[in-house]
PDB file of C-alpha atoms in Angstrom:
ATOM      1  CA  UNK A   1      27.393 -41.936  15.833  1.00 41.00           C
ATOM      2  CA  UNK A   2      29.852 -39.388  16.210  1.00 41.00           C
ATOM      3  CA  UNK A   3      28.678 -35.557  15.515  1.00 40.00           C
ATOM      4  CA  UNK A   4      31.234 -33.534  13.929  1.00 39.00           C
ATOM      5  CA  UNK A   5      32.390 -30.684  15.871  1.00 36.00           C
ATOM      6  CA  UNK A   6      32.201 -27.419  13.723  1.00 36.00           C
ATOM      7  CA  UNK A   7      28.211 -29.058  13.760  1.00 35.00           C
ATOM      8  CA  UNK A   8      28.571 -29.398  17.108  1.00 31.00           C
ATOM      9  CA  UNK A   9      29.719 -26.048  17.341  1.00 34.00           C
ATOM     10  CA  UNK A  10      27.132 -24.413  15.583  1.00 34.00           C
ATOM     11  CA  UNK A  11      24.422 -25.980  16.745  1.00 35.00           C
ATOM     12  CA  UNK A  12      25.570 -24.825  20.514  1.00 31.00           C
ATOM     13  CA  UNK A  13      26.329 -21.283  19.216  1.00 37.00           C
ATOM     14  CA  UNK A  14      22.851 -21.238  17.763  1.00 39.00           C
ATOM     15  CA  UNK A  15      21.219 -22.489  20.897  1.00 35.00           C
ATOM     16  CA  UNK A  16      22.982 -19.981  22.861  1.00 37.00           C
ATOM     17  CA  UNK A  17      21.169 -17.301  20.646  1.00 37.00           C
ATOM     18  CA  UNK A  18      17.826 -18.544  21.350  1.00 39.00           C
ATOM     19  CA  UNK A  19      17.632 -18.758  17.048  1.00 41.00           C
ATOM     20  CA  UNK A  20      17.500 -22.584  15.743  1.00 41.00           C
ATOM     21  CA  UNK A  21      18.199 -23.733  12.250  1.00 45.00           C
ATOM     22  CA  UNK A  22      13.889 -24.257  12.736  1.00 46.00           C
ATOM     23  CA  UNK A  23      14.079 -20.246  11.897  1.00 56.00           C
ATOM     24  CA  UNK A  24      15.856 -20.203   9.355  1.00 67.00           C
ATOM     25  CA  UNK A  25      14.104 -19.902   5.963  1.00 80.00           C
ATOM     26  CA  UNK A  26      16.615 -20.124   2.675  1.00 93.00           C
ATOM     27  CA  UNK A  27      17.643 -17.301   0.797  1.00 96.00           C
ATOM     28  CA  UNK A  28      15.923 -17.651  -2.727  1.00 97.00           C
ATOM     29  CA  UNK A  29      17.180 -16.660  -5.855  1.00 96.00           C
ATOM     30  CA  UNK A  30      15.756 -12.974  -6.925  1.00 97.00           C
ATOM     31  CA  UNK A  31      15.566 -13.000 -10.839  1.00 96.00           C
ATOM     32  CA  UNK A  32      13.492 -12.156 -14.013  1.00 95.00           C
ATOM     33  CA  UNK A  33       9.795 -12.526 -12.717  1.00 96.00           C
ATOM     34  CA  UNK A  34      10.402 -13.034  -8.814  1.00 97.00           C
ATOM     35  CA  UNK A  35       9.017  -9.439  -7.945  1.00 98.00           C
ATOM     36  CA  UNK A  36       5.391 -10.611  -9.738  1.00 98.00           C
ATOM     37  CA  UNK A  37       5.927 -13.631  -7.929  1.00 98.00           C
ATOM     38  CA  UNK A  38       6.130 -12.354  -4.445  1.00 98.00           C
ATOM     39  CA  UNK A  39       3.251  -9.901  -5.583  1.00 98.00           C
ATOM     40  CA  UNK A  40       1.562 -13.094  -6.668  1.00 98.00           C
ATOM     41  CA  UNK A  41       1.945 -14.684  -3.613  1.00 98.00           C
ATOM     42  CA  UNK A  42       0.560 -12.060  -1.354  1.00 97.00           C
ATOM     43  CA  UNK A  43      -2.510 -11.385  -3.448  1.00 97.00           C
ATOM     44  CA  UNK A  44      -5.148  -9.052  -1.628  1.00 96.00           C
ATOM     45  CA  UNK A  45      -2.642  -8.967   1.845  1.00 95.00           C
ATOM     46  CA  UNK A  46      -0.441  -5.598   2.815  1.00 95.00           C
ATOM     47  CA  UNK A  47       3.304  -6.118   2.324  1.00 96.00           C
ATOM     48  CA  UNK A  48       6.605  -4.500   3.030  1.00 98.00           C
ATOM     49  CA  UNK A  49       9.778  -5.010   1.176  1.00 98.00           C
ATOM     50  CA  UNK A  50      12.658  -3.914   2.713  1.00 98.00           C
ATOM     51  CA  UNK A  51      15.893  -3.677   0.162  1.00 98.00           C
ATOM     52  CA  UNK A  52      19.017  -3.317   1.152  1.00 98.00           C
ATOM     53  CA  UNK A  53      22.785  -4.528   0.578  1.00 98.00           C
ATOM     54  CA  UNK A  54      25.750  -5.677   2.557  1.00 98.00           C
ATOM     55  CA  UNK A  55      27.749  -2.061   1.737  1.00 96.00           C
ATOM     56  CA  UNK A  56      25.003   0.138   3.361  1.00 97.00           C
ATOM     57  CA  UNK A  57      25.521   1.186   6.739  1.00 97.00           C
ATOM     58  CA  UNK A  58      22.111   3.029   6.782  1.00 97.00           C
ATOM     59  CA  UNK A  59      20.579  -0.561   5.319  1.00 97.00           C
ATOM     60  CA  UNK A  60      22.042  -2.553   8.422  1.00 95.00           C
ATOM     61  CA  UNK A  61      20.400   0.338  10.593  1.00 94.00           C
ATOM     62  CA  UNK A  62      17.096  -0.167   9.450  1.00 95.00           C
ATOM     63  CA  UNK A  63      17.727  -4.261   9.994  1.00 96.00           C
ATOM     64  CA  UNK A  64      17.093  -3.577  13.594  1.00 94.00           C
ATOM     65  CA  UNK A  65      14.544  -1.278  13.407  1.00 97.00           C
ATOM     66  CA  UNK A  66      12.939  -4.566  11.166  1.00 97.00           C
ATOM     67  CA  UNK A  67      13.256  -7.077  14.100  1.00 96.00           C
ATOM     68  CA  UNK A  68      11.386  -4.726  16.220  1.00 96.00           C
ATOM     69  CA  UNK A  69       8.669  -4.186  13.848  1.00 95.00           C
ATOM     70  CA  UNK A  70       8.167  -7.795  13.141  1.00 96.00           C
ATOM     71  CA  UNK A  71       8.027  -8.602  16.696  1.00 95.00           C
ATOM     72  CA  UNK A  72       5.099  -6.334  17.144  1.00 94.00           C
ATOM     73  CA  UNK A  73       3.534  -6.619  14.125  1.00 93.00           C
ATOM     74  CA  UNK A  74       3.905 -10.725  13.013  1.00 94.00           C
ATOM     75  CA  UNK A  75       1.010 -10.767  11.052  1.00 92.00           C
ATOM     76  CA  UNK A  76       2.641  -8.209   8.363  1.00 94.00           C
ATOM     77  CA  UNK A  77       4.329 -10.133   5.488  1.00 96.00           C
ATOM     78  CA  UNK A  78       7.494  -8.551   5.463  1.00 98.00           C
ATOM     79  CA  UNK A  79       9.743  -9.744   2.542  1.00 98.00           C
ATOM     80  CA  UNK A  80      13.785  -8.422   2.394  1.00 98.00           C
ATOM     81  CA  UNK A  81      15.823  -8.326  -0.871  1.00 98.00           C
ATOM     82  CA  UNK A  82      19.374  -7.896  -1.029  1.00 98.00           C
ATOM     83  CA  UNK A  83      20.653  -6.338  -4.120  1.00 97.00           C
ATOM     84  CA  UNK A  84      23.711  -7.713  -4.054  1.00 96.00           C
ATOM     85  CA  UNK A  85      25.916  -9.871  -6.295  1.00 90.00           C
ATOM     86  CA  UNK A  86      25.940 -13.302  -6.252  1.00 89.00           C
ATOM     87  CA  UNK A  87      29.542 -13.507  -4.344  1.00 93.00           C
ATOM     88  CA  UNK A  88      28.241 -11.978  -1.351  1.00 96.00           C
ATOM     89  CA  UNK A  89      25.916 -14.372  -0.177  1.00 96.00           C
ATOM     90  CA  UNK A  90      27.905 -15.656   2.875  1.00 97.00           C
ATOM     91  CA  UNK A  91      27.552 -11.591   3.745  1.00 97.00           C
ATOM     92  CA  UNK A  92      24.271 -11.772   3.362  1.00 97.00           C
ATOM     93  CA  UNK A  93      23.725 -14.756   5.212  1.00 97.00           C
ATOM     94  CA  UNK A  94      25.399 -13.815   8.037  1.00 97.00           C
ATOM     95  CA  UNK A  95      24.240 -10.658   8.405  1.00 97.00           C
ATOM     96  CA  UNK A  96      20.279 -11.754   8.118  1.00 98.00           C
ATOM     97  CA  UNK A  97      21.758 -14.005  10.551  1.00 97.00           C
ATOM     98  CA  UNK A  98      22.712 -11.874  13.089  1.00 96.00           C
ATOM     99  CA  UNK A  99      19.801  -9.517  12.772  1.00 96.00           C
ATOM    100  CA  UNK A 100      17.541 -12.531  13.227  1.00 96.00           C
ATOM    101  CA  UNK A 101      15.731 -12.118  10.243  1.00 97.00           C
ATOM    102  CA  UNK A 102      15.683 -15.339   8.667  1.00 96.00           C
ATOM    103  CA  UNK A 103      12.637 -16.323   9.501  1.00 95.00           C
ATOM    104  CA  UNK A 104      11.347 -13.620   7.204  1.00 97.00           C
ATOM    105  CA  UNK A 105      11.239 -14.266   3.318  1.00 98.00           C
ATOM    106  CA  UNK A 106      14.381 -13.486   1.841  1.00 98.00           C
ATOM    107  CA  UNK A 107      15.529 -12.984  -1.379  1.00 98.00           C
ATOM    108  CA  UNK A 108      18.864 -11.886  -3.515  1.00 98.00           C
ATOM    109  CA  UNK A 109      19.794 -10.388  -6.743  1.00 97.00           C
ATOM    110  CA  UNK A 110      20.909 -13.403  -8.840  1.00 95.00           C
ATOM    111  CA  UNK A 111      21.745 -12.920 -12.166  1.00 81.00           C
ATOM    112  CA  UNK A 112      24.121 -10.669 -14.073  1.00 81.00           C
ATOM    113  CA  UNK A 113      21.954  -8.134 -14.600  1.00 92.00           C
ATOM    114  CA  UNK A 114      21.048  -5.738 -11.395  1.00 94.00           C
ATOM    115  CA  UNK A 115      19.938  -2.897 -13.664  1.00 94.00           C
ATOM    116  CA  UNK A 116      17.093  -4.872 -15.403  1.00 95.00           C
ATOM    117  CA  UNK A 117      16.004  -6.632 -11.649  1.00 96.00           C
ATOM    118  CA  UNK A 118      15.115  -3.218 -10.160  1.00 96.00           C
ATOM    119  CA  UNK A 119      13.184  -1.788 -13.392  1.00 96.00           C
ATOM    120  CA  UNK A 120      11.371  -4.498 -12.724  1.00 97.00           C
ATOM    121  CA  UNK A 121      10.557  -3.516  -9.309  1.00 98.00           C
ATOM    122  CA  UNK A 122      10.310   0.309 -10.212  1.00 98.00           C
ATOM    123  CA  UNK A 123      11.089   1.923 -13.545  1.00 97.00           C
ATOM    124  CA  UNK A 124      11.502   4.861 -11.450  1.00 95.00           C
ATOM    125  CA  UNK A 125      14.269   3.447  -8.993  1.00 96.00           C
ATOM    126  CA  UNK A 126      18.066   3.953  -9.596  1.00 91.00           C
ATOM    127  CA  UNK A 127      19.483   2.081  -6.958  1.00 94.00           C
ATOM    128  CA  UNK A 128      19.911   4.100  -3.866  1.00 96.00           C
ATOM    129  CA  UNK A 129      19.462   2.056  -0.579  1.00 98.00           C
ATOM    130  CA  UNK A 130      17.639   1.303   1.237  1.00 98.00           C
ATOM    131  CA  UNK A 131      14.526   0.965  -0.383  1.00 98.00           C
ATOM    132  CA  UNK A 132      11.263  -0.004   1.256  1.00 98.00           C
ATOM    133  CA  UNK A 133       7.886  -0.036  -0.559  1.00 98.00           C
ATOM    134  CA  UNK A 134       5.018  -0.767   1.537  1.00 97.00           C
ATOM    135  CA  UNK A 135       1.675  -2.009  -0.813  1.00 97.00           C
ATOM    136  CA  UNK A 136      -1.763  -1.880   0.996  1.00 95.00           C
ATOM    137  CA  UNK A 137      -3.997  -5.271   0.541  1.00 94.00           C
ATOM    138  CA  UNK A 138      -4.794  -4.098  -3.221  1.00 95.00           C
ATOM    139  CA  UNK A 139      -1.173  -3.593  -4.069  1.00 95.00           C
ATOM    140  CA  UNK A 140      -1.306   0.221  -3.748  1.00 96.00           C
ATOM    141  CA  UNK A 141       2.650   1.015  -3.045  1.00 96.00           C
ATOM    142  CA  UNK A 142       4.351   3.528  -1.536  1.00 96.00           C
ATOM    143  CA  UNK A 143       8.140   3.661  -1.687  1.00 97.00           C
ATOM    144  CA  UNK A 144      10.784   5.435   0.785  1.00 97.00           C
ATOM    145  CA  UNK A 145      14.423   5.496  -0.176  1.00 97.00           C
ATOM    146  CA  UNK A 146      16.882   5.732   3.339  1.00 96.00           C
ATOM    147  CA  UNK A 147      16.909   4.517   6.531  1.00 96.00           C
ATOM    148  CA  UNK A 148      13.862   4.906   9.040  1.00 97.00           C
ATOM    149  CA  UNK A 149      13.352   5.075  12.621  1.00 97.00           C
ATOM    150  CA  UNK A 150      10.766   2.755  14.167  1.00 96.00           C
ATOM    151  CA  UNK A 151       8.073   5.352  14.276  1.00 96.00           C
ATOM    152  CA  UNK A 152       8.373   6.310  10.684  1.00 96.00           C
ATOM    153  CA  UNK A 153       7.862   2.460   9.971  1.00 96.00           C
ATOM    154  CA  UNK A 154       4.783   2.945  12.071  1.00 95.00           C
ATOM    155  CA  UNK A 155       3.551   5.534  10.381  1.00 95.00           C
ATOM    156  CA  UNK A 156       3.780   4.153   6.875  1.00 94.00           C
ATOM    157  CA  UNK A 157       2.610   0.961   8.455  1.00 92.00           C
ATOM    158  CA  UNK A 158      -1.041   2.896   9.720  1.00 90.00           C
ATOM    159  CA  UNK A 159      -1.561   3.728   6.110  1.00 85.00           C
ATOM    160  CA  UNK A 160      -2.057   0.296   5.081  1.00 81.00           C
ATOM    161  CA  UNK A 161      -4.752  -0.304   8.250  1.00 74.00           C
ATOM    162  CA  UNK A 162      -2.446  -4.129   9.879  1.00 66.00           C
TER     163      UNK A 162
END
């Protein structure tokens, strides 16, 4: 059986990164209802989400920042949204990518409606990136709109007692 070679190709650049398609989960569809879902899913556990889009420089800062924090905290469910349109996600892809985040849940705006996607997150949110909430085991949240340095993350982090 002959292997293709752009699979070929990939599969050596990826083993040259030390990241295997094994990492990779899929980017799911953020709509109506996913933020109770995640919430759902994570019932009684602390949580960070980290949003952020393709356009934001101070976003792709933070994505580093992320990697370190997962490595030394893996136990903390940390969930990343892009709130981008649908055409981007080859941008978004590659970027979570090349941060090595996709073995972290991801999710992206889908739908044509971005407005109505982050009421539902926070009434009280207009948009400005990034956006991290971090919600103790009961769901008590606590958001922070920019980017953050690693001990700022720790900080917030202490709060919720990981």
């Amino acid at each position: 059986m002959k292997i293709k070679p752009i699979i070929l190709g990939l599969v050596l650049m990826l083993s040259h990164t030390g990241y295997t398609l094994a990492d990779q989960t899929p980017i799911k569809p953020f709509v109506s209802g996913s933020y109770q879902q995640i919430l759902a899913a994570n019932a009684g556990k602390p949580l960070m989400l980290a949003i952020w889009s393709v356009d934001c420089p101070s976003c792709l800062k933070d994505m580093a920042v992320i990697n370190q924090l997962h490595d030394k905290h893996p136990a903390l469910k940390i969930v990343m949204l892009a709130a981008d349109e649908a055409e981007a996600m080859p941008e978004i892809q590659r970027i979570v990518d090349t941060h090595k985040l996709g073995n972290l849940e991801n999710w992206a705006f889908s739908g044509d409606n971005p407005e109505k996607l982050r009421y539902e997150i926070d009434p009280a949110w207009y948009g400005e990136l990034p956006r991290t909430y971090f919600f103790d085991a009961a769901h008590q949240r606590e958001a922070k709109s920019g980017a953050m340095t690693l001990e700022e993350f720790e900080a917030k982090l202490g709060k919720l007692k990981i």
